[in-house]
mmCIF file with all atom_site columns, C-alpha atoms in Angstrom:
data_model
loop_
_atom_site.group_PDB
_atom_site.id
_atom_site.type_symbol
_atom_site.label_atom_id
_atom_site.label_alt_id
_atom_site.label_comp_id
_atom_site.label_asym_id
_atom_site.label_entity_id
_atom_site.label_seq_id
_atom_site.pdbx_PDB_ins_code
_atom_site.Cartn_x
_atom_site.Cartn_y
_atom_site.Cartn_z
_atom_site.occupancy
_atom_site.B_iso_or_equiv
_atom_site.pdbx_formal_charge
_atom_site.auth_seq_id
_atom_site.auth_comp_id
_atom_site.auth_asym_id
_atom_site.auth_atom_id
_atom_site.pdbx_PDB_model_num
ATOM 1   C CA . MET A 1 1   ? 16.339  -7.614  -10.686 1.00 62.00 ? 1   MET A CA 1
ATOM 2   C CA . SER A 1 2   ? 15.962  -6.811  -6.987  1.00 76.00 ? 2   SER A CA 1
ATOM 3   C CA . ILE A 1 3   ? 17.180  -3.240  -7.645  1.00 83.00 ? 3   ILE A CA 1
ATOM 4   C CA . ILE A 1 4   ? 14.457  -2.765  -10.294 1.00 82.00 ? 4   ILE A CA 1
ATOM 5   C CA . ASN A 1 5   ? 11.891  -4.145  -7.836  1.00 79.00 ? 5   ASN A CA 1
ATOM 6   C CA . GLY A 1 6   ? 13.272  -1.785  -5.207  1.00 84.00 ? 6   GLY A CA 1
ATOM 7   C CA . ILE A 1 7   ? 12.990  1.291   -7.434  1.00 88.00 ? 7   ILE A CA 1
ATOM 8   C CA . PHE A 1 8   ? 9.436   0.286   -8.350  1.00 82.00 ? 8   PHE A CA 1
ATOM 9   C CA . LEU A 1 9   ? 8.432   -0.070  -4.690  1.00 84.00 ? 9   LEU A CA 1
ATOM 10  C CA . VAL A 1 10  ? 10.084  3.214   -3.689  1.00 91.00 ? 10  VAL A CA 1
ATOM 11  C CA . LEU A 1 11  ? 8.288   5.144   -6.444  1.00 88.00 ? 11  LEU A CA 1
ATOM 12  C CA . VAL A 1 12  ? 4.884   3.617   -5.692  1.00 83.00 ? 12  VAL A CA 1
ATOM 13  C CA . GLY A 1 13  ? 5.433   4.113   -1.966  1.00 88.00 ? 13  GLY A CA 1
ATOM 14  C CA . LEU A 1 14  ? 6.435   7.768   -2.320  1.00 91.00 ? 14  LEU A CA 1
ATOM 15  C CA . GLY A 1 15  ? 3.443   8.456   -4.548  1.00 87.00 ? 15  GLY A CA 1
ATOM 16  C CA . ALA A 1 16  ? 1.098   6.875   -2.011  1.00 85.00 ? 16  ALA A CA 1
ATOM 17  C CA . MET A 1 17  ? 2.692   8.673   0.944   1.00 90.00 ? 17  MET A CA 1
ATOM 18  C CA . GLY A 1 18  ? 2.671   12.104  -0.602  1.00 88.00 ? 18  GLY A CA 1
ATOM 19  C CA . PHE A 1 19  ? -0.506  12.141  -2.645  1.00 85.00 ? 19  PHE A CA 1
ATOM 20  C CA . GLY A 1 20  ? -2.791  9.231   -1.707  1.00 81.00 ? 20  GLY A CA 1
ATOM 21  C CA . LEU A 1 21  ? -5.915  11.299  -1.092  1.00 82.00 ? 21  LEU A CA 1
ATOM 22  C CA . MET A 1 22  ? -5.255  13.701  -3.959  1.00 81.00 ? 22  MET A CA 1
ATOM 23  C CA . LEU A 1 23  ? -4.869  10.792  -6.382  1.00 72.00 ? 23  LEU A CA 1
ATOM 24  C CA . PHE A 1 24  ? -8.220  9.445   -5.261  1.00 72.00 ? 24  PHE A CA 1
ATOM 25  C CA . TYR A 1 25  ? -10.088 12.655  -6.026  1.00 73.00 ? 25  TYR A CA 1
ATOM 26  C CA . ALA A 1 26  ? -8.113  13.794  -9.068  1.00 70.00 ? 26  ALA A CA 1
ATOM 27  C CA . LEU A 1 27  ? -7.327  10.581  -10.928 1.00 67.00 ? 27  LEU A CA 1
ATOM 28  C CA . LEU A 1 28  ? -9.830  8.011   -9.717  1.00 67.00 ? 28  LEU A CA 1
ATOM 29  C CA . PRO A 1 29  ? -9.159  5.009   -12.018 1.00 70.00 ? 29  PRO A CA 1
ATOM 30  C CA . LEU A 1 30  ? -5.401  5.656   -11.832 1.00 70.00 ? 30  LEU A CA 1
ATOM 31  C CA . PHE A 1 31  ? -5.638  5.761   -8.038  1.00 67.00 ? 31  PHE A CA 1
ATOM 32  C CA . TYR A 1 32  ? -7.307  2.354   -7.972  1.00 71.00 ? 32  TYR A CA 1
ATOM 33  C CA . ALA A 1 33  ? -4.773  0.967   -10.427 1.00 76.00 ? 33  ALA A CA 1
ATOM 34  C CA . PHE A 1 34  ? -1.965  2.402   -8.300  1.00 68.00 ? 34  PHE A CA 1
ATOM 35  C CA . PHE A 1 35  ? -3.077  0.607   -5.152  1.00 67.00 ? 35  PHE A CA 1
ATOM 36  C CA . GLY A 1 36  ? -4.193  -2.476  -7.049  1.00 75.00 ? 36  GLY A CA 1
ATOM 37  C CA . LEU A 1 37  ? -0.606  -2.749  -8.248  1.00 75.00 ? 37  LEU A CA 1
ATOM 38  C CA . GLY A 1 38  ? 0.647   -2.739  -4.664  1.00 70.00 ? 38  GLY A CA 1
ATOM 39  C CA . VAL A 1 39  ? -2.009  -5.204  -3.503  1.00 74.00 ? 39  VAL A CA 1
ATOM 40  C CA . GLY A 1 40  ? -1.266  -7.602  -6.355  1.00 78.00 ? 40  GLY A CA 1
ATOM 41  C CA . TYR A 1 41  ? 2.480   -7.363  -5.765  1.00 73.00 ? 41  TYR A CA 1
ATOM 42  C CA . TRP A 1 42  ? 2.151   -8.234  -2.068  1.00 69.00 ? 42  TRP A CA 1
ATOM 43  C CA . PHE A 1 43  ? -0.435  -10.916 -2.740  1.00 75.00 ? 43  PHE A CA 1
ATOM 44  C CA . GLY A 1 44  ? 2.007   -12.551 -5.163  1.00 76.00 ? 44  GLY A CA 1
ATOM 45  C CA . SER A 1 45  ? 4.789   -12.293 -2.594  1.00 73.00 ? 45  SER A CA 1
ATOM 46  C CA . LEU A 1 46  ? 2.743   -13.849 0.194   1.00 71.00 ? 46  LEU A CA 1
ATOM 47  C CA . LEU A 1 47  ? 1.049   -16.486 -1.946  1.00 71.00 ? 47  LEU A CA 1
ATOM 48  C CA . THR A 1 48  ? 4.306   -17.755 -3.387  1.00 70.00 ? 48  THR A CA 1
ATOM 49  C CA . SER A 1 49  ? 6.246   -17.254 -0.122  1.00 65.00 ? 49  SER A CA 1
ATOM 50  C CA . ALA A 1 50  ? 8.900   -15.645 -2.307  1.00 60.00 ? 50  ALA A CA 1
ATOM 51  C CA . PRO A 1 51  ? 11.856  -14.043 -0.531  1.00 57.00 ? 51  PRO A CA 1
ATOM 52  C CA . GLU A 1 52  ? 12.521  -10.372 -1.214  1.00 54.00 ? 52  GLU A CA 1
ATOM 53  C CA . GLY A 1 53  ? 13.956  -9.773  -4.657  1.00 51.00 ? 53  GLY A CA 1
ATOM 54  C CA . GLU A 1 54  ? 13.187  -13.288 -5.932  1.00 52.00 ? 54  GLU A CA 1
ATOM 55  C CA . MET A 1 55  ? 10.470  -14.348 -8.347  1.00 50.00 ? 55  MET A CA 1
ATOM 56  C CA . SER A 1 56  ? 10.052  -10.734 -9.310  1.00 64.00 ? 56  SER A CA 1
ATOM 57  C CA . PHE A 1 57  ? 8.360   -11.686 -12.587 1.00 70.00 ? 57  PHE A CA 1
ATOM 58  C CA . ILE A 1 58  ? 5.564   -13.469 -10.718 1.00 71.00 ? 58  ILE A CA 1
ATOM 59  C CA . LYS A 1 59  ? 5.201   -10.549 -8.316  1.00 71.00 ? 59  LYS A CA 1
ATOM 60  C CA . MET A 1 60  ? 4.947   -8.111  -11.218 1.00 72.00 ? 60  MET A CA 1
ATOM 61  C CA . VAL A 1 61  ? 2.335   -10.288 -12.980 1.00 78.00 ? 61  VAL A CA 1
ATOM 62  C CA . PHE A 1 62  ? 0.226   -10.278 -9.802  1.00 78.00 ? 62  PHE A CA 1
ATOM 63  C CA . GLY A 1 63  ? 0.853   -6.528  -9.466  1.00 77.00 ? 63  GLY A CA 1
ATOM 64  C CA . LEU A 1 64  ? -0.302  -5.752  -13.001 1.00 79.00 ? 64  LEU A CA 1
ATOM 65  C CA . GLY A 1 65  ? -3.285  -8.066  -12.535 1.00 83.00 ? 65  GLY A CA 1
ATOM 66  C CA . GLY A 1 66  ? -4.222  -6.190  -9.366  1.00 79.00 ? 66  GLY A CA 1
ATOM 67  C CA . ALA A 1 67  ? -3.885  -2.844  -11.164 1.00 81.00 ? 67  ALA A CA 1
ATOM 68  C CA . VAL A 1 68  ? -6.201  -3.945  -13.983 1.00 82.00 ? 68  VAL A CA 1
ATOM 69  C CA . LEU A 1 69  ? -8.683  -5.519  -11.549 1.00 79.00 ? 69  LEU A CA 1
ATOM 70  C CA . PHE A 1 70  ? -8.949  -2.453  -9.303  1.00 74.00 ? 70  PHE A CA 1
ATOM 71  C CA . ALA A 1 71  ? -9.026  0.091   -12.148 1.00 76.00 ? 71  ALA A CA 1
ATOM 72  C CA . GLY A 1 72  ? -11.708 -1.943  -13.917 1.00 77.00 ? 72  GLY A CA 1
ATOM 73  C CA . GLY A 1 73  ? -13.633 -2.259  -10.677 1.00 73.00 ? 73  GLY A CA 1
ATOM 74  C CA . ALA A 1 74  ? -13.569 1.507   -10.173 1.00 68.00 ? 74  ALA A CA 1
ATOM 75  C CA . TYR A 1 75  ? -14.997 1.978   -13.640 1.00 69.00 ? 75  TYR A CA 1
ATOM 76  C CA . PHE A 1 76  ? -17.626 -0.786  -13.712 1.00 72.00 ? 76  PHE A CA 1
ATOM 77  C CA . PHE A 1 77  ? -18.730 -0.777  -10.064 1.00 69.00 ? 77  PHE A CA 1
ATOM 78  C CA . GLU A 1 78  ? -19.086 2.970   -9.507  1.00 65.00 ? 78  GLU A CA 1
ATOM 79  C CA . PRO A 1 79  ? -21.552 2.756   -6.564  1.00 66.00 ? 79  PRO A CA 1
ATOM 80  C CA . PHE A 1 80  ? -19.084 0.557   -4.682  1.00 75.00 ? 80  PHE A CA 1
ATOM 81  C CA . ARG A 1 81  ? -15.919 2.598   -5.231  1.00 74.00 ? 81  ARG A CA 1
ATOM 82  C CA . ARG A 1 82  ? -15.454 3.503   -1.594  1.00 78.00 ? 82  ARG A CA 1
ATOM 83  C CA . ILE A 1 83  ? -15.812 -0.093  -0.450  1.00 84.00 ? 83  ILE A CA 1
ATOM 84  C CA . LEU A 1 84  ? -13.433 -1.197  -3.208  1.00 79.00 ? 84  LEU A CA 1
ATOM 85  C CA . ILE A 1 85  ? -10.731 1.219   -2.081  1.00 79.00 ? 85  ILE A CA 1
ATOM 86  C CA . GLY A 1 86  ? -11.241 0.109   1.514   1.00 85.00 ? 86  GLY A CA 1
ATOM 87  C CA . ILE A 1 87  ? -10.681 -3.485  0.415   1.00 87.00 ? 87  ILE A CA 1
ATOM 88  C CA . GLY A 1 88  ? -7.594  -2.468  -1.567  1.00 81.00 ? 88  GLY A CA 1
ATOM 89  C CA . LEU A 1 89  ? -5.933  -0.338  1.086   1.00 82.00 ? 89  LEU A CA 1
ATOM 90  C CA . GLY A 1 90  ? -6.902  -2.692  3.918   1.00 89.00 ? 90  GLY A CA 1
ATOM 91  C CA . SER A 1 91  ? -5.428  -5.676  2.121   1.00 88.00 ? 91  SER A CA 1
ATOM 92  C CA . LEU A 1 92  ? -2.292  -3.691  1.247   1.00 84.00 ? 92  LEU A CA 1
ATOM 93  C CA . LEU A 1 93  ? -1.725  -2.828  4.907   1.00 88.00 ? 93  LEU A CA 1
ATOM 94  C CA . GLY A 1 94  ? -2.517  -6.420  5.862   1.00 90.00 ? 94  GLY A CA 1
ATOM 95  C CA . GLY A 1 95  ? 0.115   -7.670  3.420   1.00 86.00 ? 95  GLY A CA 1
ATOM 96  C CA . LEU A 1 96  ? 2.691   -5.226  4.752   1.00 86.00 ? 96  LEU A CA 1
ATOM 97  C CA . ILE A 1 97  ? 1.962   -6.255  8.341   1.00 90.00 ? 97  ILE A CA 1
ATOM 98  C CA . ALA A 1 98  ? 2.141   -9.954  7.415   1.00 89.00 ? 98  ALA A CA 1
ATOM 99  C CA . SER A 1 99  ? 5.519   -9.449  5.731   1.00 84.00 ? 99  SER A CA 1
ATOM 100 C CA . ALA A 1 100 ? 6.841   -7.509  8.747   1.00 86.00 ? 100 ALA A CA 1
ATOM 101 C CA . LEU A 1 101 ? 5.778   -10.392 10.988  1.00 87.00 ? 101 LEU A CA 1
ATOM 102 C CA . GLY A 1 102 ? 7.394   -12.939 8.659   1.00 84.00 ? 102 GLY A CA 1
ATOM 103 C CA . LEU A 1 103 ? 4.080   -14.591 7.785   1.00 83.00 ? 103 LEU A CA 1
ATOM 104 C CA . THR A 1 104 ? 3.690   -15.923 4.242   1.00 79.00 ? 104 THR A CA 1
ATOM 105 C CA . GLY A 1 105 ? 1.521   -18.494 2.488   1.00 83.00 ? 105 GLY A CA 1
ATOM 106 C CA . PHE A 1 106 ? -1.868  -19.195 4.059   1.00 87.00 ? 106 PHE A CA 1
ATOM 107 C CA . PHE A 1 107 ? -1.420  -17.041 7.156   1.00 88.00 ? 107 PHE A CA 1
ATOM 108 C CA . GLY A 1 108 ? -0.052  -14.106 5.181   1.00 86.00 ? 108 GLY A CA 1
ATOM 109 C CA . VAL A 1 109 ? -2.992  -14.213 2.774   1.00 88.00 ? 109 VAL A CA 1
ATOM 110 C CA . LEU A 1 110 ? -5.383  -14.593 5.729   1.00 93.00 ? 110 LEU A CA 1
ATOM 111 C CA . ILE A 1 111 ? -4.033  -11.369 7.267   1.00 92.00 ? 111 ILE A CA 1
ATOM 112 C CA . MET A 1 112 ? -4.545  -9.628  3.909   1.00 90.00 ? 112 MET A CA 1
ATOM 113 C CA . ILE A 1 113 ? -8.164  -10.825 3.835   1.00 92.00 ? 113 ILE A CA 1
ATOM 114 C CA . VAL A 1 114 ? -8.791  -9.636  7.401   1.00 95.00 ? 114 VAL A CA 1
ATOM 115 C CA . GLY A 1 115 ? -7.251  -6.262  6.491   1.00 92.00 ? 115 GLY A CA 1
ATOM 116 C CA . ALA A 1 116 ? -9.534  -6.060  3.439   1.00 91.00 ? 116 ALA A CA 1
ATOM 117 C CA . VAL A 1 117 ? -12.654 -6.678  5.537   1.00 93.00 ? 117 VAL A CA 1
ATOM 118 C CA . ILE A 1 118 ? -11.617 -4.101  8.155   1.00 93.00 ? 118 ILE A CA 1
ATOM 119 C CA . GLY A 1 119 ? -10.717 -1.590  5.437   1.00 89.00 ? 119 GLY A CA 1
ATOM 120 C CA . ALA A 1 120 ? -14.083 -2.009  3.707   1.00 89.00 ? 120 ALA A CA 1
ATOM 121 C CA . GLY A 1 121 ? -15.862 -1.300  6.997   1.00 89.00 ? 121 GLY A CA 1
ATOM 122 C CA . LEU A 1 122 ? -13.755 1.737   7.853   1.00 87.00 ? 122 LEU A CA 1
ATOM 123 C CA . THR A 1 123 ? -14.200 3.440   4.501   1.00 83.00 ? 123 THR A CA 1
ATOM 124 C CA . LEU A 1 124 ? -17.935 3.583   5.053   1.00 80.00 ? 124 LEU A CA 1
ATOM 125 C CA . ARG A 1 125 ? -17.437 5.512   8.306   1.00 83.00 ? 125 ARG A CA 1
ATOM 126 C CA . VAL A 1 126 ? -14.321 7.713   8.014   1.00 86.00 ? 126 VAL A CA 1
ATOM 127 C CA . PHE A 1 127 ? -13.441 7.732   4.336   1.00 82.00 ? 127 PHE A CA 1
ATOM 128 C CA . ASP A 1 128 ? -10.960 10.604  3.892   1.00 86.00 ? 128 ASP A CA 1
ATOM 129 C CA . ALA A 1 129 ? -9.135  9.883   7.138   1.00 88.00 ? 129 ALA A CA 1
ATOM 130 C CA . PHE A 1 130 ? -8.873  6.176   6.277   1.00 87.00 ? 130 PHE A CA 1
ATOM 131 C CA . ILE A 1 131 ? -7.431  6.989   2.838   1.00 85.00 ? 131 ILE A CA 1
ATOM 132 C CA . VAL A 1 132 ? -4.863  9.341   4.376   1.00 90.00 ? 132 VAL A CA 1
ATOM 133 C CA . VAL A 1 133 ? -3.738  6.960   7.156   1.00 90.00 ? 133 VAL A CA 1
ATOM 134 C CA . SER A 1 134 ? -3.635  3.801   5.056   1.00 87.00 ? 134 SER A CA 1
ATOM 135 C CA . SER A 1 135 ? -1.943  5.398   2.034   1.00 88.00 ? 135 SER A CA 1
ATOM 136 C CA . SER A 1 136 ? 0.624   7.071   4.315   1.00 93.00 ? 136 SER A CA 1
ATOM 137 C CA . PHE A 1 137 ? 1.627   3.932   6.219   1.00 93.00 ? 137 PHE A CA 1
ATOM 138 C CA . GLY A 1 138 ? 1.112   1.611   3.258   1.00 88.00 ? 138 GLY A CA 1
ATOM 139 C CA . GLY A 1 139 ? 3.296   3.849   1.095   1.00 90.00 ? 139 GLY A CA 1
ATOM 140 C CA . ALA A 1 140 ? 5.918   4.125   3.823   1.00 93.00 ? 140 ALA A CA 1
ATOM 141 C CA . GLY A 1 141 ? 6.084   0.330   4.115   1.00 90.00 ? 141 GLY A CA 1
ATOM 142 C CA . MET A 1 142 ? 6.454   -0.107  0.352   1.00 88.00 ? 142 MET A CA 1
ATOM 143 C CA . ALA A 1 143 ? 9.127   2.599   0.149   1.00 93.00 ? 143 ALA A CA 1
ATOM 144 C CA . MET A 1 144 ? 11.081  0.990   2.999   1.00 93.00 ? 144 MET A CA 1
ATOM 145 C CA . ASP A 1 145 ? 10.922  -2.428  1.360   1.00 90.00 ? 145 ASP A CA 1
ATOM 146 C CA . GLY A 1 146 ? 12.122  -0.893  -1.880  1.00 90.00 ? 146 GLY A CA 1
ATOM 147 C CA . MET A 1 147 ? 15.018  0.839   -0.119  1.00 93.00 ? 147 MET A CA 1
ATOM 148 C CA . HIS A 1 148 ? 15.960  -2.457  1.509   1.00 91.00 ? 148 HIS A CA 1
ATOM 149 C CA . LEU A 1 149 ? 16.083  -4.155  -1.907  1.00 89.00 ? 149 LEU A CA 1
ATOM 150 C CA . ILE A 1 150 ? 18.318  -1.386  -3.261  1.00 91.00 ? 150 ILE A CA 1
ATOM 151 C CA . PHE A 1 151 ? 20.552  -1.014  -0.180  1.00 91.00 ? 151 PHE A CA 1
ATOM 152 C CA . ARG A 1 152 ? 20.764  -4.481  1.383   1.00 87.00 ? 152 ARG A CA 1
ATOM 153 C CA . SER A 1 153 ? 23.400  -3.404  3.885   1.00 85.00 ? 153 SER A CA 1
ATOM 154 C CA . LEU A 1 154 ? 21.123  -0.809  5.524   1.00 87.00 ? 154 LEU A CA 1
ATOM 155 C CA . ASP A 1 155 ? 19.246  -2.899  8.090   1.00 87.00 ? 155 ASP A CA 1
ATOM 156 C CA . ILE A 1 156 ? 17.214  0.119   9.163   1.00 92.00 ? 156 ILE A CA 1
ATOM 157 C CA . PHE A 1 157 ? 14.937  -0.521  6.135   1.00 92.00 ? 157 PHE A CA 1
ATOM 158 C CA . ASP A 1 158 ? 14.525  -4.280  6.785   1.00 90.00 ? 158 ASP A CA 1
ATOM 159 C CA . ARG A 1 159 ? 10.905  -4.507  7.953   1.00 88.00 ? 159 ARG A CA 1
ATOM 160 C CA . THR A 1 160 ? 11.144  -8.314  8.155   1.00 83.00 ? 160 THR A CA 1
ATOM 161 C CA . ALA A 1 161 ? 13.462  -7.822  11.149  1.00 87.00 ? 161 ALA A CA 1
ATOM 162 C CA . ILE A 1 162 ? 10.522  -6.402  13.123  1.00 89.00 ? 162 ILE A CA 1
ATOM 163 C CA . SER A 1 163 ? 9.328   -9.977  13.781  1.00 85.00 ? 163 SER A CA 1
ATOM 164 C CA . ASP A 1 164 ? 12.733  -10.665 15.379  1.00 86.00 ? 164 ASP A CA 1
ATOM 165 C CA . GLY A 1 165 ? 12.264  -7.769  17.811  1.00 86.00 ? 165 GLY A CA 1
ATOM 166 C CA . VAL A 1 166 ? 14.429  -5.221  15.970  1.00 89.00 ? 166 VAL A CA 1
ATOM 167 C CA . ALA A 1 167 ? 12.958  -1.813  16.777  1.00 92.00 ? 167 ALA A CA 1
ATOM 168 C CA . ALA A 1 168 ? 14.740  0.463   14.290  1.00 94.00 ? 168 ALA A CA 1
ATOM 169 C CA . PRO A 1 169 ? 12.744  -0.521  11.167  1.00 93.00 ? 169 PRO A CA 1
ATOM 170 C CA . LEU A 1 170 ? 9.469   -0.231  13.096  1.00 93.00 ? 170 LEU A CA 1
ATOM 171 C CA . ILE A 1 171 ? 10.431  3.238   14.324  1.00 95.00 ? 171 ILE A CA 1
ATOM 172 C CA . VAL A 1 172 ? 11.403  4.337   10.798  1.00 95.00 ? 172 VAL A CA 1
ATOM 173 C CA . TRP A 1 173 ? 8.114   2.960   9.419   1.00 94.00 ? 173 TRP A CA 1
ATOM 174 C CA . ILE A 1 174 ? 6.070   4.801   12.047  1.00 95.00 ? 174 ILE A CA 1
ATOM 175 C CA . VAL A 1 175 ? 7.988   8.103   11.726  1.00 96.00 ? 175 VAL A CA 1
ATOM 176 C CA . VAL A 1 176 ? 7.949   8.173   7.908   1.00 96.00 ? 176 VAL A CA 1
ATOM 177 C CA . GLY A 1 177 ? 4.276   7.159   7.831   1.00 95.00 ? 177 GLY A CA 1
ATOM 178 C CA . ALA A 1 178 ? 3.409   9.826   10.409  1.00 96.00 ? 178 ALA A CA 1
ATOM 179 C CA . ILE A 1 179 ? 5.209   12.539  8.408   1.00 96.00 ? 179 ILE A CA 1
ATOM 180 C CA . ALA A 1 180 ? 3.330   11.498  5.263   1.00 95.00 ? 180 ALA A CA 1
ATOM 181 C CA . MET A 1 181 ? 0.068   11.411  7.211   1.00 94.00 ? 181 MET A CA 1
ATOM 182 C CA . GLY A 1 182 ? 0.680   14.912  8.572   1.00 94.00 ? 182 GLY A CA 1
ATOM 183 C CA . TRP A 1 183 ? 1.392   16.205  5.059   1.00 93.00 ? 183 TRP A CA 1
ATOM 184 C CA . GLN A 1 184 ? -1.796  14.679  3.667   1.00 92.00 ? 184 GLN A CA 1
ATOM 185 C CA . PHE A 1 185 ? -3.943  15.907  6.572   1.00 93.00 ? 185 PHE A CA 1
ATOM 186 C CA . MET A 1 186 ? -2.591  19.430  5.971   1.00 91.00 ? 186 MET A CA 1
ATOM 187 C CA . ASN A 1 187 ? -3.946  19.204  2.426   1.00 88.00 ? 187 ASN A CA 1
ATOM 188 C CA . ILE A 1 188 ? -7.142  17.228  3.077   1.00 86.00 ? 188 ILE A CA 1
ATOM 189 C CA . GLU A 1 189 ? -9.537  20.125  2.575   1.00 82.00 ? 189 GLU A CA 1
ATOM 190 C CA . ARG A 1 190 ? -7.965  21.224  -0.692  1.00 82.00 ? 190 ARG A CA 1
ATOM 191 C CA . TRP A 1 191 ? -7.662  17.719  -2.153  1.00 77.00 ? 191 TRP A CA 1
ATOM 192 C CA . SER A 1 192 ? -11.115 16.527  -1.187  1.00 73.00 ? 192 SER A CA 1
ATOM 193 C CA . GLY A 1 193 ? -12.709 19.601  -2.766  1.00 64.00 ? 193 GLY A CA 1
ATOM 194 C CA . ARG A 1 194 ? -14.358 20.743  0.462   1.00 48.00 ? 194 ARG A CA 1
ATOM 195 C CA . ALA A 1 195 ? -12.257 23.872  1.000   1.00 38.00 ? 195 ALA A CA 1
ATOM 196 C CA . GLY A 1 196 ? -14.062 27.082  1.559   1.00 34.00 ? 196 GLY A CA 1
#
């Protein structure tokens, strides 16, 4: 089951890294569902303090619940879409940071909440740039976690080792996220519809 979880995380992560901003403008409800899935998955992981690859059914239930919640929110709360995506992406990054630091349970969820509040504030000021940065690094973190579930022997993808002072996974996370961010910034004018 951990390999299926890993494939799921890699696919969602790659989609976020490569096309986060484009998905927002082109497929709005799908975009919200996409990130709601990631938020719900990490919320389930942190809330249950489940080790990687375990309790995958519960994580998927939380993930699907997050997808439905965020897609529905995008549809029913149209004036608040930008704040909603800030909450979603901020909490996703908060969950990824909490997992990298080895924090679960109350403290892990608290970091997700703080990330959600910060994300909501940032989207009101620098929307496109926030979407690009958070989807790039959020997607990179999810893809790395998925790769670690698939290839357990490759410690370079083990983001939980960052809390133990292992630098390699942090470097990989930063480099992959930066590449994705550069790609999205190269396409920001075209995807946001402001070209020309």
